[in-house]
mmCIF file of C-alpha atoms in Angstrom:
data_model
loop_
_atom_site.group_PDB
_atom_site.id
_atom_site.type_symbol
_atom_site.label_atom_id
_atom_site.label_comp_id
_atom_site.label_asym_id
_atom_site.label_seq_id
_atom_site.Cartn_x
_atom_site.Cartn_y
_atom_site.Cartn_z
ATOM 1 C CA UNK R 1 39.147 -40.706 -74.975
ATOM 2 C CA UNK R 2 36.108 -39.180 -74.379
ATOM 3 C CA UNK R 3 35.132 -37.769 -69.877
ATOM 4 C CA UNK R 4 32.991 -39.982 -69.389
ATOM 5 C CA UNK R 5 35.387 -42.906 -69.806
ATOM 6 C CA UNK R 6 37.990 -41.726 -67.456
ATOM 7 C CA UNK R 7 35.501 -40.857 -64.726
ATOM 8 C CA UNK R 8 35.263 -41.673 -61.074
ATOM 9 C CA UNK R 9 31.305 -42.655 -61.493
ATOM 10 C CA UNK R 10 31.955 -44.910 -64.487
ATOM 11 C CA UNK R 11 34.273 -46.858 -62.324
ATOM 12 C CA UNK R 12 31.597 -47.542 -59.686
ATOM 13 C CA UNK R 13 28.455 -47.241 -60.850
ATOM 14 C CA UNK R 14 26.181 -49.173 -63.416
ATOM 15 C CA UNK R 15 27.968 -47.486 -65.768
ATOM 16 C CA UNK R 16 30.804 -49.363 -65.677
ATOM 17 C CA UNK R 17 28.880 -51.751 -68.134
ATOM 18 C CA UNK R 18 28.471 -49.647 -70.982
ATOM 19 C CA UNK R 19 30.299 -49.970 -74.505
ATOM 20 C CA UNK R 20 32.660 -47.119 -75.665
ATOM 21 C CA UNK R 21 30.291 -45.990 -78.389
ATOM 22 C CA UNK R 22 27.411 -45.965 -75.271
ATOM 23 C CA UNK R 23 29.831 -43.603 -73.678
ATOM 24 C CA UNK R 24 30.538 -41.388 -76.177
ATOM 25 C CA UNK R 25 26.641 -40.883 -76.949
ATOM 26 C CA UNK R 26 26.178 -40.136 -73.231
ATOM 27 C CA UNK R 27 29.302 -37.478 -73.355
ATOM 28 C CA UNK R 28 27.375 -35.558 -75.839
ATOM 29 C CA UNK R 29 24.206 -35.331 -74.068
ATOM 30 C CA UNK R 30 25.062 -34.704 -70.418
ATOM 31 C CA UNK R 31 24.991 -31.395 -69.016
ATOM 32 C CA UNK R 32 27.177 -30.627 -66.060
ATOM 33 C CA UNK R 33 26.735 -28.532 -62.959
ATOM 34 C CA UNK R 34 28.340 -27.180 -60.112
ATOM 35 C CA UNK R 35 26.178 -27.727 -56.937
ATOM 36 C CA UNK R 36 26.964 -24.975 -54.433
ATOM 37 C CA UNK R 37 26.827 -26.292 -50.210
ATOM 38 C CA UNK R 38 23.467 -26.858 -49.499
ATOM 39 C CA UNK R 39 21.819 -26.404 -52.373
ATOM 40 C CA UNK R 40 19.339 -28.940 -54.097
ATOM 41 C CA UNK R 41 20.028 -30.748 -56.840
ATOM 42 C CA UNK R 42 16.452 -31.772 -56.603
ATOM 43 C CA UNK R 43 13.626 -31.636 -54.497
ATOM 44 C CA UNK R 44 10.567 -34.196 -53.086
ATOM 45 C CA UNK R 45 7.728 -34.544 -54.987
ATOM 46 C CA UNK R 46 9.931 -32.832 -58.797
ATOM 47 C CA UNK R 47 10.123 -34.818 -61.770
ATOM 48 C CA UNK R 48 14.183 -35.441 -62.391
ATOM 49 C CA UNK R 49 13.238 -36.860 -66.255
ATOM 50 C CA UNK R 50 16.982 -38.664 -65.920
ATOM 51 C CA UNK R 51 19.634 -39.497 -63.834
ATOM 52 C CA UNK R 52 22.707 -37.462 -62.580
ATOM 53 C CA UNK R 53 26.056 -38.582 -61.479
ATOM 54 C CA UNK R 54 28.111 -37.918 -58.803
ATOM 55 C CA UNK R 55 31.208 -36.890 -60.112
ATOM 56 C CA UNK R 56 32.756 -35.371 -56.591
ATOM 57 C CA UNK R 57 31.022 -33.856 -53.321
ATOM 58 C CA UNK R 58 28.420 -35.651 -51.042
ATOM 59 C CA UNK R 59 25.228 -34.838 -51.053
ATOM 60 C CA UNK R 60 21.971 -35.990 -48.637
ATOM 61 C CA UNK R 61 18.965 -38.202 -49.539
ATOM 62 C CA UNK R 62 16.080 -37.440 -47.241
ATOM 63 C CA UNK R 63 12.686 -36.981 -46.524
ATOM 64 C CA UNK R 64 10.480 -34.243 -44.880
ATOM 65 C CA UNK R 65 8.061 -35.584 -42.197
ATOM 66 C CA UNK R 66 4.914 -33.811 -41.680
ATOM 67 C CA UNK R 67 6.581 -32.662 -38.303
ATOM 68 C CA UNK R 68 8.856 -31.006 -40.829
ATOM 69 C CA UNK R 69 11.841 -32.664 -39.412
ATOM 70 C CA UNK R 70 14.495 -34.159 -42.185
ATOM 71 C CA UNK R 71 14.966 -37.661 -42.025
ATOM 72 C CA UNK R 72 18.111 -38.254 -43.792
ATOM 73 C CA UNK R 73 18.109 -41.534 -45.439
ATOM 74 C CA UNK R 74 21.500 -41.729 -47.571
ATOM 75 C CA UNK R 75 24.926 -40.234 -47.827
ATOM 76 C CA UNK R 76 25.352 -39.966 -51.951
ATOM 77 C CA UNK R 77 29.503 -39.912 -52.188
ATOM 78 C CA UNK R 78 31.377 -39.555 -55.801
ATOM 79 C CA UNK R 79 30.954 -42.232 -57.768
ATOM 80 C CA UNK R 80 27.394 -42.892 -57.437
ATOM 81 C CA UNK R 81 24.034 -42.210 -59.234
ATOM 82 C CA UNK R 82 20.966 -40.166 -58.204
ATOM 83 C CA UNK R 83 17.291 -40.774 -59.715
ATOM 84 C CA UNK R 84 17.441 -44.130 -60.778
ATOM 85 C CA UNK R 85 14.713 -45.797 -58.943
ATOM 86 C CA UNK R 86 12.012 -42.653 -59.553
ATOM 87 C CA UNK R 87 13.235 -42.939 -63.144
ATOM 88 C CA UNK R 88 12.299 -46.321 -63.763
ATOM 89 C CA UNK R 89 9.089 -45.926 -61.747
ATOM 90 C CA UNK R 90 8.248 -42.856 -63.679
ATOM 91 C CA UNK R 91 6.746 -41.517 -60.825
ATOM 92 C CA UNK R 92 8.178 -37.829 -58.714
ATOM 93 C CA UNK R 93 11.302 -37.978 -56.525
ATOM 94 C CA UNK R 94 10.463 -39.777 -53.015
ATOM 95 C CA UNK R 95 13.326 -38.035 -51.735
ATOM 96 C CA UNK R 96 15.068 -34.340 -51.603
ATOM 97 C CA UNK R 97 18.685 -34.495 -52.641
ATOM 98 C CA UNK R 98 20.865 -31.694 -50.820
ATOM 99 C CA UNK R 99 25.061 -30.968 -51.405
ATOM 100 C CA UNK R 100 26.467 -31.112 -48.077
ATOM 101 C CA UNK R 101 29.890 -29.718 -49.763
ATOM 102 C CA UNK R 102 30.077 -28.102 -53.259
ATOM 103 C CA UNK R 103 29.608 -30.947 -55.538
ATOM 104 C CA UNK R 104 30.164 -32.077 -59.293
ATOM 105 C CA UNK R 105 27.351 -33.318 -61.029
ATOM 106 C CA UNK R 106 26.124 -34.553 -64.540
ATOM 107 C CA UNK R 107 22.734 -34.709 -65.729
ATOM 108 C CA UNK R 108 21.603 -38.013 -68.248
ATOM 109 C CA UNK R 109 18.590 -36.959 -69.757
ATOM 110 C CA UNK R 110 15.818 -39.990 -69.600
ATOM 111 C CA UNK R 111 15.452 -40.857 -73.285
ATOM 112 C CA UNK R 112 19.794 -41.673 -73.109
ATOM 113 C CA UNK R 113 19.241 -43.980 -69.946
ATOM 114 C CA UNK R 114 16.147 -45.908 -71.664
ATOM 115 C CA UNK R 115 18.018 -46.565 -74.736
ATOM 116 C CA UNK R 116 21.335 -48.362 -72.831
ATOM 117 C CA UNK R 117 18.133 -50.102 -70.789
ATOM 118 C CA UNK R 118 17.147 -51.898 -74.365
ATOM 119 C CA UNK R 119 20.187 -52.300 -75.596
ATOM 120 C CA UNK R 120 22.430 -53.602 -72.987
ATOM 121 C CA UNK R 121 21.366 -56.142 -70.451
ATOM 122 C CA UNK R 122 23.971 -55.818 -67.956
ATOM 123 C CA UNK R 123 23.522 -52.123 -68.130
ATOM 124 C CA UNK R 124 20.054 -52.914 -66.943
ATOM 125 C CA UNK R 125 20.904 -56.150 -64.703
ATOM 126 C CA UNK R 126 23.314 -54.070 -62.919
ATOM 127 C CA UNK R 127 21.090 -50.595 -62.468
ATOM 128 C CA UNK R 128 18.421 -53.399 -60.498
ATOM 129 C CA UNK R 129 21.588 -54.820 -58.144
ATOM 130 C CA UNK R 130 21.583 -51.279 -57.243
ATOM 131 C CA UNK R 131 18.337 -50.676 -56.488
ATOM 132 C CA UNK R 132 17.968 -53.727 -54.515
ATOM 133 C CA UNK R 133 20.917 -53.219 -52.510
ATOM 134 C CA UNK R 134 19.373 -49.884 -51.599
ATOM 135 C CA UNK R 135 16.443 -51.317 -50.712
ATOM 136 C CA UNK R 136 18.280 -53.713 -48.174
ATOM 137 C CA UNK R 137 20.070 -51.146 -46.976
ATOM 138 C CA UNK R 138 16.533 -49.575 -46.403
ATOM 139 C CA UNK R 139 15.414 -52.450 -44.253
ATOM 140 C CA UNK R 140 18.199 -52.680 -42.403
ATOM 141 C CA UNK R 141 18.039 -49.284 -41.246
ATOM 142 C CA UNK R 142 14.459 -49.610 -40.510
ATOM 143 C CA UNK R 143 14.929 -52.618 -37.846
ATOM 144 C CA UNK R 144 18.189 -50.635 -37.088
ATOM 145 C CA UNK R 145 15.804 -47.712 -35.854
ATOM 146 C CA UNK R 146 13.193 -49.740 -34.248
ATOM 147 C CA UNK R 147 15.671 -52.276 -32.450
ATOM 148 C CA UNK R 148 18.463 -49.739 -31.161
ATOM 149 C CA UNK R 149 18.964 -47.123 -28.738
ATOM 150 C CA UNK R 150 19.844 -43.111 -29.520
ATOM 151 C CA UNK R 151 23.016 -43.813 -28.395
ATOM 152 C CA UNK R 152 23.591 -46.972 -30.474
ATOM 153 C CA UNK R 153 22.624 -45.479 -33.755
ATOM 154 C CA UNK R 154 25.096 -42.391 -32.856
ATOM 155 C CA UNK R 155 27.871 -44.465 -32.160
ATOM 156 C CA UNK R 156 27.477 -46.685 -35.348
ATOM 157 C CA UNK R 157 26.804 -43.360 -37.511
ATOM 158 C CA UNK R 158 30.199 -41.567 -36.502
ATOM 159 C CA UNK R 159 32.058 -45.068 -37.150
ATOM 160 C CA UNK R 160 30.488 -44.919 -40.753
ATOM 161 C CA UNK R 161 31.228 -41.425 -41.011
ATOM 162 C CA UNK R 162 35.142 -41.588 -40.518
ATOM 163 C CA UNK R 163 35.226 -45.075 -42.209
ATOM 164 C CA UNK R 164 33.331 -43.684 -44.875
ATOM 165 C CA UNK R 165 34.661 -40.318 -45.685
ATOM 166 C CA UNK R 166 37.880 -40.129 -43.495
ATOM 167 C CA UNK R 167 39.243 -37.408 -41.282
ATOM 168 C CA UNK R 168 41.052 -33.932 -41.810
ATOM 169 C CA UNK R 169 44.717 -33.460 -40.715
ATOM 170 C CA UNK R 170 43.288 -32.200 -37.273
ATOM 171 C CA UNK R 171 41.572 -35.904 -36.896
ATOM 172 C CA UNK R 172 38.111 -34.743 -37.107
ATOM 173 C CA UNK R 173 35.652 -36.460 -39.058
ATOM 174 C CA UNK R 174 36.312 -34.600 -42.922
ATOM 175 C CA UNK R 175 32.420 -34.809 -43.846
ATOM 176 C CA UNK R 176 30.970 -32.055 -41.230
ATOM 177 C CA UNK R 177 26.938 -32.972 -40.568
ATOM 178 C CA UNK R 178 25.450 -30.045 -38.717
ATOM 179 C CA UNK R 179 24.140 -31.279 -35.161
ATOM 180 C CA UNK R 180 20.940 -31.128 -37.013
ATOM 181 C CA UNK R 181 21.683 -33.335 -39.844
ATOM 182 C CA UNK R 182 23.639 -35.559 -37.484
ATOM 183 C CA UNK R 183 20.333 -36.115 -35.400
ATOM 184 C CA UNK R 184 18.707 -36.510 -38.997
ATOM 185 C CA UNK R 185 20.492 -39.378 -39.667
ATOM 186 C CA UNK R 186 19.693 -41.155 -36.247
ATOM 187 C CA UNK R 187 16.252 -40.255 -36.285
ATOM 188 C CA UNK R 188 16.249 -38.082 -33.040
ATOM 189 C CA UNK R 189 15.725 -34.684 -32.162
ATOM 190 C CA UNK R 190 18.827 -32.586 -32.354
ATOM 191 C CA UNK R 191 18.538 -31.807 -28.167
ATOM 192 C CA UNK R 192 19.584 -35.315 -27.603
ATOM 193 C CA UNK R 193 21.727 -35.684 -30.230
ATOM 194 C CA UNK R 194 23.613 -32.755 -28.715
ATOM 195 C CA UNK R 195 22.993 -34.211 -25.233
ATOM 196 C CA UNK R 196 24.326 -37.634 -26.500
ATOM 197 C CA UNK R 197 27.485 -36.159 -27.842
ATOM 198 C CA UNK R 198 28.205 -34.058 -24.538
ATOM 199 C CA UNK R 199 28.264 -37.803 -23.264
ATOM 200 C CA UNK R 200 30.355 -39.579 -25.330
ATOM 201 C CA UNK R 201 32.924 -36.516 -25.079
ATOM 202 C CA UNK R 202 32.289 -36.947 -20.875
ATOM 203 C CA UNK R 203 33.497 -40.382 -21.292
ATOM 204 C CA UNK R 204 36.396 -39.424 -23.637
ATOM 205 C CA UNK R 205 35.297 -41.409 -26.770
ATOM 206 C CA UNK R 206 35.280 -38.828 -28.647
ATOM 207 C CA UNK R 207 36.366 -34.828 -28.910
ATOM 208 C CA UNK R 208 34.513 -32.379 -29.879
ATOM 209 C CA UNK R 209 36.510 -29.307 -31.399
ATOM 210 C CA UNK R 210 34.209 -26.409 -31.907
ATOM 211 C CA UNK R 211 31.581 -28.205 -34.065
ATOM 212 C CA UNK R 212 33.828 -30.671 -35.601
ATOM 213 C CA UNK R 213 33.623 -34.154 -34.182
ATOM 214 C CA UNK R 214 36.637 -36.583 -33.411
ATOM 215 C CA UNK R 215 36.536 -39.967 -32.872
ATOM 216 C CA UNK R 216 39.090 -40.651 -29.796
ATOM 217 C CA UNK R 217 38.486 -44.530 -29.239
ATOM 218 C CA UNK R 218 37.109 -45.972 -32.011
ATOM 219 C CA UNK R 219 36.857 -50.138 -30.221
ATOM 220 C CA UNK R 220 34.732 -48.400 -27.487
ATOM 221 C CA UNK R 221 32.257 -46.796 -29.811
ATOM 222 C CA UNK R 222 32.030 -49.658 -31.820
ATOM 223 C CA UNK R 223 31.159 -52.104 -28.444
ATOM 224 C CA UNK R 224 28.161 -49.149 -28.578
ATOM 225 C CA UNK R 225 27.269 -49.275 -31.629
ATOM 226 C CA UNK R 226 27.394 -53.229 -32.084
#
């Protein structure tokens, strides 16, 4: 049996619709990487020429505003793709993708991808599903920015953030964002994201151990955050 059958991103990704023999010809042409913390995998504005997998690690989606504050758009877990949509498009990355842990990653070149495009239909019916759903997702984070409070979109971020990617043995969130990245996600500036946070500990909805975050009552944030 040949990796790329047994793999996480095969089970929930696009993937998932390929033929053995479509697997096997990827396993011989994908290249795989270690992606250290922080690191790019690639950058705004590159050319990615193919599409890489998320085999294990998270990684960030966002976008530099000419403020030079990062929006972050996406959380990228293990089992996903990265590069689809500026593949198709043939047109530079919109967005930067950054590990936020050291990550597992395997690189499809273009010509591979193309190929399963004109030969398999549901590989292709199922890469658009995904591409649409992000694109919902898109909007509703859009009307999610322009309709709720700071504090809203904090309280809704952390609930996605231990629902998401769980919690250590200590009960803090396992996936760390950096006060910074945290503010990046609710599109504020890190001061009030900080000053926010101070809050919510005040009111004892969450703890805050060093610069790890715990979630103490989870109904209360979510009567925030809904």
């Amino acid at each position: 049996m040949s990796k790329c059958e047994q793999c996480i991103v095969r089970q929930f990704s696009s993937l998932k619709t390929l033929t053995k023999d479509e697997l096997l010809k990827m396993a011989d042409c994908k290249t795989s990487y270690t992606i250290k913390k922080g690191d790019p995998i690639f950058e705004e504005g590159e050319t990615t020429n193919g599409i890489y997998c998320v085999k294990d690690g998270v990684c960030k989606l966002s976008k530099l505003s000419s403020n030079g504050k990062d929006q972050i758009v996406k959380l990228v877990k293990p089992g996903e793709l990265l590069g689809q949509r500026s593949m198709i498009s043939e047109e530079p990355a919109n967005l930067s993708a950054v590990a936020l842990e050291d990550m597992e990653v395997c690189f499809i070149p273009k010509a591979e991808i193309i190929q399963f495009f004109t030969q398999n239909n549901q590989f292709s019916m199922s890469v658009m599903k995904t591409i649409c759903g992000d694109l919902k997702e898109a909007d509703d984070h859009m009307v999610e920015l322009a309709q709720k409070s700071v504090k809203e979109r904090l309280a809704g971020t952390l609930i996605y953030l231990e629902e998401t990617f769980g919690t250590d043995s200590d009960g803090s969130l396992r996936l760390q964002l950096s006060r910074e990245e945290l503010a990046g996600m609710i599109g504020t500036a890190t001061e009030s994201c900080i000053r926010l946070l101070s809050e919510l500990k005040k009111s004892g909805w969450i703890d805050l151990i060093g610069k790890k975050i715990k979630i103490v009552d989870k109904n209360k944030l979510r009567r925030i955050a809904d």
